[in-house]
Amino acid sequence: MTDTQYQYIDGEWTEGESDETMTVRDPAAPDDPVISFPQADRNQARSAVEAADAASDQWAATTPDERDTILYDVADRIEDNLDELAATLTREEGKPISSSRAEVSRAAELFRYIASYARTATGDTVPSSDPETFTYTFREPLGVVALVTPWNFPIATPSWKLATALATGNTVVFKPSSETPMIAKRLVELVEAAGLPDGVLNLVVGSGSTVGDEVTTNERIDGISFTGSTGTGQHIAESVADRGIPVQTEMGGKNPLVVLPDADIEAAADAATAGAFGLTGQACTATSRLIVHEDVAEEVTEAVVDRAESLSVGPGMDDPDMGPAVSADQDETNFEYVDVAADDGATLLTGGGRPTGLDSGYFIEPTVFGDVESEMQIAQEEVFGPVLSVMEVGDFAEAVTVANDVAFGLSASIFTSDMAAARQFTEQVEVGVIKVNGTTTGSQIQMPFGGMKASSSERQKEMGQRAYEFYTHEKVVYRTDP
Ligand code: NAP
């Protein structure tokens, strides 16, 4: 395999055959490309689907022990290569190296935890109304699944999808983000080295509109698990709606953190700062709206602005508090939203500019806007950058109304010492993941993860104890012995 062979189809590494080149850039120093290579074309994507289809029956017939042995081995290999994988991740995605190390460790944990699905993806035996008939359910793999992933957790997200698909006996065509092909390739190399049979996992690296379109619309695809923007997710779901195959879409967020007057203000400010600016705001669960009761609004806002101003910004390899945006496009989007918020009448409290001395990378200062109203664009649209909107409310009911007044519904948090208010919040807020006195970001792999409204198709959450359900058909049997 040479450095420019990014396509892995039916057990062979090959060059892309499209006329388009993919160029990987370090977001901290984008003028100097890291690597360029030819992208896959539609025909290669089709070949990848065909290879996965051809391998499907044999892989589905493997025992759970055979499958989990491979997945445990992948976990070990990820850990053995932690330093190199983390450096690769930071180089193309930009996040601080300690965050990359944490993500790579999590990928290993995911493979290890999810390997257990191979033996635990159970059906039910159900009491039968007829004493002569045994009633039970069992699960079968879907067949060939397409995994389409974004750049912001470029090893963790593919890991939880891939491990779940493989553990449950599916074959896979994996289409990673065009921003992060290097870490995708390394992950596939490690899975290959663990001894997966040819054709079971295929990687196609190319543009969403050709390769992504082929791997999602090809008629041999039996299920799609997508994570990315709401626009792309909804487009994919619509383009295959007539086929009725399972489609899981985990998409954008506009996540609120609510602070009530009885909250621990320091803890709330810490959580808002970590949620808004950690990973440069490039988390689907990033805190983008700080909804504060008017009695503590000034105190909370000051505490958050102070913290934002104390954060270090710089190249990911220097392990700052905040790295660059991932790409020129995201960089432009961040600054556009600063202008939009100001034009709409929000007050810039801190940030909004390029940090001094960091002119060549995609850097922006941690940014906080005050006087934000719910109808403003900055309060409604996902920026996917380190831009926090502070919104003042008069009481709990208004806080919930404002929290719910967006199309998205991924995560939310409330800071309060009133557990009755906290419980009411968990019942009334329209999101999939809720924290009480915690950050909107972060999750545990043994807990389900996913959103509501425009954040998710709500087709079975990912991770947690039953994520395997999405990747399987459930069959229902009434067996009457002769
Ligand atoms: P994106 O632009 O929607 O891309 C996601 C993936 O879809 C990429 O692999 C992309 O390929 C591919 N794609 C694009 N057009 C396609 C098409 N027509 N058919 C099939 N595939 C297509 O999202 P992103 O910018 O990578 O990621 C950021 C977004 O992801 C944010 O909105 C964030 O909130 C969301 N996100 C959600 C979660 C969650 O769990 N809810 C987690 C992380 C991120 P190319 O790269 O080649 O365009």
Short mmCIF file of C-alpha atoms and ligand atoms in Angstrom, two decimals:
data_model
loop_
_atom_site.label_atom_id
_atom_site.label_comp_id
_atom_site.label_asym_id
_atom_site.label_seq_id
_atom_site.Cartn_x
_atom_site.Cartn_y
_atom_site.Cartn_z
CA MET A 1 0.00 0.00 0.00
CA THR A 2 1.31 3.46 -0.85
CA ASP A 3 0.48 6.66 0.99
CA THR A 4 -2.01 7.72 -1.64
CA GLN A 5 -4.05 4.49 -1.63
CA TYR A 6 -7.05 5.51 0.44
CA GLN A 7 -9.69 3.16 -0.95
CA TYR A 8 -10.11 -0.24 0.69
CA ILE A 9 -12.38 -2.41 -1.43
CA ASP A 10 -12.78 -6.17 -1.07
CA GLY A 11 -9.59 -6.49 0.96
CA GLU A 12 -7.39 -4.43 -1.43
CA TRP A 13 -5.97 -0.94 -0.96
CA THR A 14 -6.21 1.07 -4.18
CA GLU A 15 -5.95 4.61 -5.51
CA GLY A 16 -9.05 6.67 -6.10
CA GLU A 17 -10.10 6.78 -9.74
CA SER A 18 -11.86 10.12 -9.90
CA ASP A 19 -10.29 13.21 -11.50
CA GLU A 20 -10.75 15.06 -8.21
CA THR A 21 -7.93 15.33 -5.70
CA MET A 22 -8.42 15.39 -1.94
CA THR A 23 -5.98 17.58 -0.04
CA VAL A 24 -5.54 17.31 3.72
CA ARG A 25 -4.48 20.49 5.49
CA ASP A 26 -3.38 21.13 9.05
CA PRO A 27 -5.98 23.69 10.24
CA ALA A 28 -3.27 25.39 12.32
CA ALA A 29 -1.01 25.82 9.26
CA PRO A 30 -3.16 25.31 6.17
CA ASP A 31 -0.78 26.88 3.63
CA ASP A 32 1.35 23.77 3.68
CA PRO A 33 -0.77 20.72 2.61
CA VAL A 34 -0.14 17.49 4.51
CA ILE A 35 -1.06 15.13 1.67
CA SER A 36 -2.97 15.03 -1.62
CA PHE A 37 -4.41 11.94 -3.25
CA PRO A 38 -7.04 11.02 -5.83
CA GLN A 39 -10.58 10.59 -4.55
CA ALA A 40 -12.79 7.59 -5.19
CA ASP A 41 -15.37 7.86 -7.96
CA ARG A 42 -18.92 6.55 -8.09
CA ASN A 43 -17.85 3.25 -9.70
CA GLN A 44 -15.50 2.50 -6.85
CA ALA A 45 -18.23 3.24 -4.34
CA ARG A 46 -20.45 0.82 -6.25
CA SER A 47 -17.69 -1.84 -6.17
CA ALA A 48 -17.36 -1.33 -2.42
CA VAL A 49 -21.09 -1.95 -1.95
CA GLU A 50 -20.89 -5.05 -4.16
CA ALA A 51 -17.95 -6.41 -2.18
CA ALA A 52 -19.82 -5.88 1.09
CA ASP A 53 -22.87 -7.59 -0.40
CA ALA A 54 -20.84 -10.58 -1.57
CA ALA A 55 -19.26 -10.99 1.90
CA SER A 56 -22.54 -10.56 3.73
CA ASP A 57 -23.86 -14.15 4.09
CA GLN A 58 -20.55 -15.55 5.24
CA TRP A 59 -19.99 -12.82 7.83
CA ALA A 60 -23.55 -13.13 9.12
CA ALA A 61 -22.89 -16.85 9.65
CA THR A 62 -19.84 -16.30 11.88
CA THR A 63 -20.24 -17.06 15.57
CA PRO A 64 -20.42 -14.27 18.16
CA ASP A 65 -17.08 -15.53 19.52
CA GLU A 66 -15.40 -15.09 16.14
CA ARG A 67 -16.73 -11.56 15.83
CA ASP A 68 -15.96 -10.37 19.33
CA THR A 69 -12.42 -11.78 19.18
CA ILE A 70 -11.70 -9.48 16.23
CA LEU A 71 -13.29 -6.45 17.90
CA TYR A 72 -11.35 -6.93 21.16
CA ASP A 73 -8.20 -7.19 19.06
CA VAL A 74 -9.03 -3.89 17.31
CA ALA A 75 -9.36 -2.24 20.74
CA ASP A 76 -5.88 -3.44 21.70
CA ARG A 77 -4.41 -2.26 18.41
CA ILE A 78 -5.93 1.21 18.83
CA GLU A 79 -4.39 1.47 22.28
CA ASP A 80 -1.01 0.21 21.02
CA ASN A 81 -1.00 3.01 18.44
CA LEU A 82 -2.46 5.74 20.64
CA ASP A 83 0.32 8.35 20.24
CA GLU A 84 0.50 8.07 16.49
CA LEU A 85 -3.29 8.03 16.02
CA ALA A 86 -3.73 11.07 18.27
CA ALA A 87 -1.08 13.01 16.35
CA THR A 88 -2.72 12.10 13.03
CA LEU A 89 -6.08 13.24 14.34
CA THR A 90 -4.76 16.58 15.58
CA ARG A 91 -2.86 17.18 12.38
CA GLU A 92 -5.91 16.96 10.14
CA GLU A 93 -8.74 18.01 12.49
CA GLY A 94 -6.86 20.50 14.67
CA LYS A 95 -8.12 19.62 18.15
CA PRO A 96 -5.74 19.85 21.14
CA ILE A 97 -3.55 16.78 21.36
CA SER A 98 -4.88 15.84 24.81
CA SER A 99 -8.41 15.83 23.35
CA SER A 100 -7.21 13.64 20.48
CA ARG A 101 -5.62 11.22 22.93
CA ALA A 102 -8.86 11.08 24.89
CA GLU A 103 -10.82 10.43 21.70
CA VAL A 104 -8.49 7.64 20.57
CA SER A 105 -8.72 6.02 24.03
CA ARG A 106 -12.48 6.26 23.78
CA ALA A 107 -12.40 4.54 20.38
CA ALA A 108 -10.60 1.60 22.02
CA GLU A 109 -13.15 1.58 24.86
CA LEU A 110 -15.96 1.61 22.32
CA PHE A 111 -14.63 -1.40 20.46
CA ARG A 112 -14.20 -3.25 23.75
CA TYR A 113 -17.65 -2.37 25.09
CA ILE A 114 -19.48 -2.91 21.82
CA ALA A 115 -17.74 -6.25 21.16
CA SER A 116 -20.03 -7.54 23.89
CA TYR A 117 -23.08 -6.95 21.67
CA ALA A 118 -21.94 -9.93 19.60
CA ARG A 119 -23.04 -12.17 22.48
CA THR A 120 -25.75 -10.01 24.07
CA ALA A 121 -27.88 -8.90 21.11
CA THR A 122 -30.69 -11.05 22.41
CA GLY A 123 -34.32 -11.60 21.57
CA ASP A 124 -37.10 -12.30 24.09
CA THR A 125 -39.06 -15.30 25.16
CA VAL A 126 -42.59 -14.18 25.91
CA PRO A 127 -45.32 -15.97 27.90
CA SER A 128 -47.59 -17.62 25.35
CA SER A 129 -51.39 -17.52 25.43
CA ASP A 130 -51.38 -21.00 23.91
CA PRO A 131 -49.70 -23.70 26.05
CA GLU A 132 -48.82 -25.66 22.88
CA THR A 133 -47.02 -22.70 21.27
CA PHE A 134 -43.61 -21.34 22.20
CA THR A 135 -43.39 -17.59 21.48
CA TYR A 136 -40.07 -15.83 21.07
CA THR A 137 -38.16 -13.23 19.07
CA PHE A 138 -34.65 -13.27 17.68
CA ARG A 139 -32.38 -10.86 15.83
CA GLU A 140 -30.66 -11.04 12.45
CA PRO A 141 -28.19 -8.61 10.86
CA LEU A 142 -29.58 -6.12 8.33
CA GLY A 143 -27.01 -7.12 5.69
CA VAL A 144 -24.91 -4.32 4.17
CA VAL A 145 -24.84 -1.04 6.05
CA ALA A 146 -23.51 2.34 4.93
CA LEU A 147 -21.74 4.39 7.61
CA VAL A 148 -21.39 8.09 6.79
CA THR A 149 -19.54 10.19 9.34
CA PRO A 150 -18.44 13.78 10.07
CA TRP A 151 -15.02 15.19 10.93
CA ASN A 152 -15.45 16.40 14.51
CA PHE A 153 -15.02 13.02 16.25
CA PRO A 154 -13.30 11.33 13.32
CA ILE A 155 -12.27 8.14 15.12
CA ALA A 156 -14.88 7.85 17.91
CA THR A 157 -17.97 8.22 15.71
CA PRO A 158 -16.85 5.68 13.07
CA SER A 159 -15.79 3.35 15.90
CA TRP A 160 -19.17 3.17 17.60
CA LYS A 161 -20.97 2.65 14.30
CA LEU A 162 -18.46 0.20 12.87
CA ALA A 163 -18.10 -1.90 16.00
CA THR A 164 -21.89 -2.16 16.38
CA ALA A 165 -22.41 -3.08 12.72
CA LEU A 166 -19.69 -5.73 12.78
CA ALA A 167 -20.63 -7.18 16.18
CA THR A 168 -24.15 -7.81 14.93
CA GLY A 169 -22.98 -9.54 11.73
CA ASN A 170 -23.35 -6.78 9.15
CA THR A 171 -20.88 -5.92 6.42
CA VAL A 172 -19.96 -2.28 5.98
CA VAL A 173 -19.20 0.45 3.48
CA PHE A 174 -17.62 3.33 5.38
CA LYS A 175 -17.62 6.85 3.90
CA PRO A 176 -15.72 9.24 6.23
CA SER A 177 -15.66 13.03 6.07
CA SER A 178 -13.47 14.53 3.37
CA GLU A 179 -11.82 16.64 6.10
CA THR A 180 -10.43 13.65 8.01
CA PRO A 181 -9.45 10.80 5.65
CA MET A 182 -6.11 10.02 7.33
CA ILE A 183 -7.54 8.87 10.64
CA ALA A 184 -10.27 6.96 8.80
CA LYS A 185 -7.65 5.07 6.82
CA ARG A 186 -5.65 4.26 9.95
CA LEU A 187 -8.76 2.90 11.68
CA VAL A 188 -9.53 0.63 8.73
CA GLU A 189 -5.90 -0.56 8.63
CA LEU A 190 -6.14 -1.57 12.28
CA VAL A 191 -9.41 -3.42 11.74
CA GLU A 192 -7.91 -5.16 8.71
CA ALA A 193 -4.87 -6.18 10.77
CA ALA A 194 -7.17 -7.75 13.36
CA GLY A 195 -8.16 -10.30 10.74
CA LEU A 196 -11.48 -9.23 9.24
CA PRO A 197 -12.28 -11.26 6.10
CA ASP A 198 -12.08 -9.46 2.74
CA GLY A 199 -15.16 -7.48 1.77
CA VAL A 200 -16.59 -7.24 5.30
CA LEU A 201 -15.34 -3.67 5.73
CA ASN A 202 -14.82 -1.33 2.77
CA LEU A 203 -13.62 2.26 2.85
CA VAL A 204 -14.36 4.81 0.14
CA VAL A 205 -12.85 8.26 0.42
CA GLY A 206 -14.42 10.82 -1.87
CA SER A 207 -16.96 13.57 -2.03
CA GLY A 208 -20.34 13.37 -0.32
CA SER A 209 -22.22 14.24 -3.49
CA THR A 210 -20.81 11.31 -5.52
CA VAL A 211 -19.34 8.61 -3.26
CA GLY A 212 -21.64 9.49 -0.34
CA ASP A 213 -24.63 9.54 -2.66
CA GLU A 214 -23.75 6.13 -4.16
CA VAL A 215 -23.18 4.38 -0.84
CA THR A 216 -26.47 5.64 0.57
CA THR A 217 -28.73 5.25 -2.48
CA ASN A 218 -27.34 1.97 -3.87
CA GLU A 219 -30.10 -0.65 -3.81
CA ARG A 220 -27.88 -3.26 -2.16
CA ILE A 221 -27.62 -1.12 0.98
CA ASP A 222 -29.86 -2.47 3.76
CA GLY A 223 -29.37 0.25 6.38
CA ILE A 224 -27.70 3.65 6.82
CA SER A 225 -26.19 5.16 9.93
CA PHE A 226 -25.34 8.82 9.37
CA THR A 227 -23.90 11.50 11.64
CA GLY A 228 -23.45 15.03 10.32
CA SER A 229 -25.37 18.18 9.55
CA THR A 230 -29.16 18.32 9.56
CA GLY A 231 -29.27 19.34 5.89
CA THR A 232 -27.27 16.33 4.71
CA GLY A 233 -29.02 13.91 7.07
CA GLN A 234 -32.47 14.99 5.93
CA HIS A 235 -31.40 14.80 2.29
CA ILE A 236 -30.13 11.21 2.75
CA ALA A 237 -33.29 10.16 4.60
CA GLU A 238 -35.49 11.64 1.86
CA SER A 239 -33.46 10.08 -0.95
CA VAL A 240 -34.05 6.54 0.34
CA ALA A 241 -37.50 7.05 1.88
CA ASP A 242 -39.22 4.97 -0.82
CA ARG A 243 -37.04 1.93 0.00
CA GLY A 244 -38.15 1.76 3.63
CA ILE A 245 -34.69 0.71 4.88
CA PRO A 246 -33.65 1.70 8.43
CA VAL A 247 -31.96 5.11 8.39
CA GLN A 248 -30.41 6.54 11.52
CA THR A 249 -29.51 10.23 11.31
CA GLU A 250 -27.79 12.03 14.19
CA MET A 251 -27.49 15.69 13.26
CA GLY A 252 -26.97 19.25 14.47
CA GLY A 253 -27.73 20.95 17.77
CA LYS A 254 -28.36 24.36 19.36
CA ASN A 255 -27.91 23.25 22.92
CA PRO A 256 -29.04 25.36 25.89
CA LEU A 257 -27.54 25.56 29.36
CA VAL A 258 -30.04 27.05 31.82
CA VAL A 259 -28.94 28.75 35.05
CA LEU A 260 -31.50 29.34 37.83
CA PRO A 261 -30.88 31.79 40.71
CA ASP A 262 -30.19 29.00 43.23
CA ALA A 263 -27.43 27.46 41.09
CA ASP A 264 -23.77 27.08 41.98
CA ILE A 265 -22.71 30.01 39.78
CA GLU A 266 -19.03 29.06 39.56
CA ALA A 267 -19.90 25.51 38.52
CA ALA A 268 -22.40 26.80 35.95
CA ALA A 269 -19.82 29.21 34.48
CA ASP A 270 -17.24 26.41 34.30
CA ALA A 271 -19.70 24.15 32.49
CA ALA A 272 -20.83 26.86 30.06
CA THR A 273 -17.20 27.70 29.24
CA ALA A 274 -16.21 24.07 28.72
CA GLY A 275 -19.34 23.37 26.66
CA ALA A 276 -19.07 26.45 24.46
CA PHE A 277 -15.33 26.58 23.79
CA GLY A 278 -14.06 23.04 24.33
CA LEU A 279 -13.20 21.44 20.97
CA THR A 280 -13.56 24.96 19.47
CA GLY A 281 -17.33 24.62 19.79
CA GLN A 282 -17.19 21.87 17.19
CA ALA A 283 -19.26 19.36 19.13
CA CYS A 284 -22.83 18.55 18.21
CA THR A 285 -23.60 18.91 21.94
CA ALA A 286 -21.67 22.21 22.34
CA THR A 287 -23.33 24.81 24.55
CA SER A 288 -24.45 27.56 22.20
CA ARG A 289 -27.16 29.23 24.29
CA LEU A 290 -26.65 30.27 27.91
CA ILE A 291 -30.16 30.93 29.25
CA VAL A 292 -29.82 32.78 32.55
CA HIS A 293 -32.34 33.94 35.12
CA GLU A 294 -32.26 37.75 35.32
CA ASP A 295 -31.39 37.69 39.06
CA VAL A 296 -27.99 36.11 38.33
CA ALA A 297 -27.51 37.15 34.70
CA GLU A 298 -24.84 39.75 35.35
CA GLU A 299 -22.85 37.52 37.70
CA VAL A 300 -22.98 34.49 35.39
CA THR A 301 -22.18 36.49 32.26
CA GLU A 302 -19.16 38.15 33.89
CA ALA A 303 -17.87 34.80 35.12
CA VAL A 304 -18.17 33.27 31.65
CA VAL A 305 -16.57 36.24 29.89
CA ASP A 306 -13.65 36.15 32.36
CA ARG A 307 -13.14 32.47 31.71
CA ALA A 308 -13.41 32.89 27.92
CA GLU A 309 -10.74 35.59 28.01
CA SER A 310 -8.39 33.40 30.01
CA LEU A 311 -8.42 30.49 27.54
CA SER A 312 -5.31 29.81 25.51
CA VAL A 313 -5.79 29.44 21.74
CA GLY A 314 -3.21 27.86 19.45
CA PRO A 315 -2.12 24.89 17.33
CA GLY A 316 -3.49 21.57 18.60
CA MET A 317 0.00 20.07 18.94
CA ASP A 318 0.80 22.74 21.60
CA ASP A 319 -2.20 21.45 23.59
CA PRO A 320 -3.94 24.79 24.14
CA ASP A 321 -7.39 25.16 25.69
CA MET A 322 -8.80 25.75 22.21
CA GLY A 323 -7.48 24.81 18.77
CA PRO A 324 -8.42 26.14 15.32
CA ALA A 325 -11.61 25.59 13.31
CA VAL A 326 -11.34 22.52 11.11
CA SER A 327 -11.40 24.17 7.68
CA ALA A 328 -11.47 27.36 5.67
CA ASP A 329 -15.23 26.94 5.26
CA GLN A 330 -15.85 26.60 9.01
CA ASP A 331 -13.48 29.53 9.63
CA GLU A 332 -15.52 31.70 7.27
CA THR A 333 -18.78 30.52 8.86
CA ASN A 334 -17.55 31.48 12.34
CA PHE A 335 -16.74 35.05 11.31
CA GLU A 336 -19.95 35.34 9.30
CA TYR A 337 -21.98 34.50 12.40
CA VAL A 338 -20.10 37.14 14.40
CA ASP A 339 -21.22 39.71 11.83
CA VAL A 340 -24.77 38.35 11.68
CA ALA A 341 -25.18 38.48 15.47
CA ALA A 342 -23.86 42.04 15.65
CA ASP A 343 -26.10 43.13 12.73
CA ASP A 344 -29.12 41.60 14.48
CA GLY A 345 -28.47 43.72 17.58
CA ALA A 346 -26.63 41.31 19.89
CA THR A 347 -23.85 42.85 22.00
CA LEU A 348 -20.35 41.47 21.53
CA LEU A 349 -19.05 40.92 25.08
CA THR A 350 -15.73 39.33 24.18
CA GLY A 351 -13.87 37.76 21.24
CA GLY A 352 -15.10 37.87 17.67
CA GLY A 353 -11.67 38.35 16.13
CA ARG A 354 -8.59 36.45 15.04
CA PRO A 355 -6.27 36.00 18.07
CA THR A 356 -3.08 38.06 17.88
CA GLY A 357 -0.15 36.22 16.30
CA LEU A 358 -2.32 33.43 14.86
CA ASP A 359 -3.00 34.86 11.41
CA SER A 360 -2.12 31.87 9.27
CA GLY A 361 -4.46 29.21 10.78
CA TYR A 362 -8.23 29.01 11.17
CA PHE A 363 -8.26 30.59 14.62
CA ILE A 364 -10.94 32.69 16.30
CA GLU A 365 -11.15 34.05 19.83
CA PRO A 366 -13.67 32.48 22.20
CA THR A 367 -16.70 34.67 21.54
CA VAL A 368 -19.61 35.67 23.77
CA PHE A 369 -22.66 37.70 22.72
CA GLY A 370 -25.09 39.28 25.18
CA ASP A 371 -28.61 40.70 24.63
CA VAL A 372 -29.50 37.79 22.39
CA GLU A 373 -33.21 37.30 21.66
CA SER A 374 -34.71 34.01 20.61
CA GLU A 375 -35.79 35.22 17.17
CA MET A 376 -32.23 36.22 16.20
CA GLN A 377 -30.36 34.03 13.71
CA ILE A 378 -27.54 33.52 16.21
CA ALA A 379 -30.06 31.99 18.66
CA GLN A 380 -31.60 29.69 16.05
CA GLU A 381 -28.85 28.34 13.78
CA GLU A 382 -25.99 25.98 14.56
CA VAL A 383 -22.67 27.84 14.24
CA PHE A 384 -20.48 24.84 15.05
CA GLY A 385 -17.83 27.22 16.35
CA PRO A 386 -16.88 28.86 19.69
CA VAL A 387 -19.67 31.44 19.78
CA LEU A 388 -21.91 31.58 22.86
CA SER A 389 -25.17 33.53 23.08
CA VAL A 390 -26.33 34.76 26.49
CA MET A 391 -30.12 35.04 26.81
CA GLU A 392 -31.83 36.53 29.88
CA VAL A 393 -35.16 35.14 31.16
CA GLY A 394 -37.56 36.10 33.97
CA ASP A 395 -38.52 32.69 35.37
CA PHE A 396 -38.28 28.91 34.98
CA ALA A 397 -41.22 28.68 32.56
CA GLU A 398 -39.64 31.25 30.25
CA ALA A 399 -36.31 29.41 30.44
CA VAL A 400 -37.98 26.21 29.20
CA THR A 401 -39.89 28.07 26.48
CA VAL A 402 -36.67 29.67 25.20
CA ALA A 403 -34.74 26.37 25.48
CA ASN A 404 -37.38 24.67 23.31
CA ASP A 405 -37.75 27.53 20.83
CA VAL A 406 -35.40 26.04 18.20
CA ALA A 407 -35.69 23.40 15.50
CA PHE A 408 -32.99 21.28 17.17
CA GLY A 409 -33.26 18.96 20.17
CA LEU A 410 -29.96 17.27 20.95
CA SER A 411 -28.73 18.07 24.48
CA ALA A 412 -29.55 20.50 27.29
CA SER A 413 -28.41 21.25 30.81
CA ILE A 414 -29.83 22.98 33.86
CA PHE A 415 -27.92 24.34 36.86
CA THR A 416 -30.01 24.50 40.02
CA SER A 417 -30.12 23.14 43.56
CA ASP A 418 -33.91 22.74 43.31
CA MET A 419 -34.38 19.11 42.35
CA ALA A 420 -38.09 19.60 41.68
CA ALA A 421 -37.22 22.22 39.06
CA ALA A 422 -34.55 19.90 37.68
CA ARG A 423 -37.07 17.06 37.32
CA GLN A 424 -39.58 19.39 35.63
CA PHE A 425 -36.85 20.47 33.24
CA THR A 426 -36.04 16.88 32.29
CA GLU A 427 -39.74 16.36 31.52
CA GLN A 428 -40.35 19.59 29.61
CA VAL A 429 -37.19 20.17 27.63
CA GLU A 430 -37.36 18.78 24.07
CA VAL A 431 -33.96 17.13 23.69
CA GLY A 432 -32.56 13.62 23.67
CA VAL A 433 -29.81 14.03 26.31
CA ILE A 434 -30.24 16.06 29.51
CA LYS A 435 -27.73 16.97 32.20
CA VAL A 436 -28.57 18.30 35.65
CA ASN A 437 -25.67 20.39 36.96
CA GLY A 438 -23.40 19.21 34.14
CA THR A 439 -22.09 20.26 30.72
CA THR A 440 -24.23 19.88 27.60
CA THR A 441 -21.26 18.01 26.12
CA GLY A 442 -19.87 14.60 27.01
CA SER A 443 -21.50 11.22 27.31
CA GLN A 444 -20.83 7.79 28.70
CA ILE A 445 -20.63 4.97 26.19
CA GLN A 446 -22.89 2.65 28.17
CA MET A 447 -25.66 5.29 28.03
CA PRO A 448 -27.75 5.75 24.86
CA PHE A 449 -26.97 8.87 22.81
CA GLY A 450 -29.16 10.74 20.33
CA GLY A 451 -31.50 13.67 19.86
CA MET A 452 -35.05 14.71 19.02
CA LYS A 453 -36.65 17.11 16.51
CA ALA A 454 -34.25 18.23 13.72
CA SER A 455 -31.30 16.70 15.62
CA SER A 456 -32.22 13.08 15.02
CA SER A 457 -34.35 10.61 13.14
CA GLU A 458 -34.96 9.05 16.58
CA ARG A 459 -34.46 5.63 15.00
CA GLN A 460 -32.90 3.93 18.02
CA LYS A 461 -30.19 5.82 19.86
CA GLU A 462 -26.49 5.03 19.38
CA MET A 463 -24.29 3.40 22.05
CA GLY A 464 -25.87 2.30 25.34
CA GLN A 465 -27.16 -1.17 26.12
CA ARG A 466 -29.34 -1.66 23.04
CA ALA A 467 -27.69 0.19 20.16
CA TYR A 468 -27.55 -3.15 18.36
CA GLU A 469 -31.30 -2.94 17.74
CA PHE A 470 -30.83 -0.48 14.87
CA TYR A 471 -28.44 -2.87 13.10
CA THR A 472 -30.75 -5.89 13.32
CA HIS A 473 -34.13 -7.14 12.15
CA GLU A 474 -36.30 -8.55 14.87
CA LYS A 475 -38.16 -11.72 13.90
CA VAL A 476 -41.15 -12.96 15.88
CA VAL A 477 -41.76 -16.72 16.09
CA TYR A 478 -44.82 -18.75 17.19
CA ARG A 479 -43.57 -22.35 17.31
CA THR A 480 -46.09 -25.11 17.81
CA ASP A 481 -44.40 -28.48 17.98
CA PRO A 482 -46.15 -31.31 16.09
P1 NAP B 1 -21.86 17.12 6.79
O1 NAP B 1 -21.33 18.17 5.89
O2 NAP B 1 -23.32 16.87 6.82
O3 NAP B 1 -21.09 15.77 6.36
C1 NAP B 1 -21.27 14.57 7.06
C2 NAP B 1 -20.91 13.42 6.14
O4 NAP B 1 -21.89 13.34 5.09
C3 NAP B 1 -19.56 13.58 5.44
O5 NAP B 1 -18.94 12.33 5.32
C4 NAP B 1 -19.98 14.11 4.07
O6 NAP B 1 -19.02 13.89 3.08
C5 NAP B 1 -21.21 13.29 3.83
N1 NAP B 1 -22.10 13.80 2.79
C6 NAP B 1 -22.21 15.07 2.35
N2 NAP B 1 -23.17 15.13 1.37
C7 NAP B 1 -23.65 13.89 1.19
C8 NAP B 1 -24.64 13.30 0.34
N3 NAP B 1 -25.31 14.03 -0.55
N4 NAP B 1 -24.86 11.97 0.44
C9 NAP B 1 -24.20 11.22 1.32
N5 NAP B 1 -23.23 11.71 2.16
C10 NAP B 1 -22.97 13.03 2.10
O7 NAP B 1 -21.41 17.35 8.29
P2 NAP B 1 -19.96 17.76 8.82
O8 NAP B 1 -19.69 19.17 8.45
O9 NAP B 1 -18.98 16.71 8.42
O10 NAP B 1 -20.15 17.63 10.41
C11 NAP B 1 -20.65 18.66 11.21
C12 NAP B 1 -22.11 18.41 11.55
O11 NAP B 1 -22.24 17.13 12.19
C13 NAP B 1 -22.67 19.40 12.55
O12 NAP B 1 -23.96 19.80 12.11
C14 NAP B 1 -22.78 18.60 13.84
O13 NAP B 1 -23.77 19.05 14.74
C15 NAP B 1 -23.10 17.25 13.31
N6 NAP B 1 -22.79 16.21 14.29
C16 NAP B 1 -23.82 15.56 14.91
C17 NAP B 1 -23.57 14.59 15.87
C18 NAP B 1 -24.69 13.87 16.56
O14 NAP B 1 -24.45 12.81 17.13
N7 NAP B 1 -25.90 14.40 16.56
C19 NAP B 1 -22.25 14.28 16.20
C20 NAP B 1 -21.22 14.95 15.55
C21 NAP B 1 -21.50 15.91 14.59
P3 NAP B 1 -18.00 15.07 2.65
O15 NAP B 1 -17.16 15.33 3.85
O16 NAP B 1 -17.26 14.47 1.52
O17 NAP B 1 -18.84 16.24 2.26
#
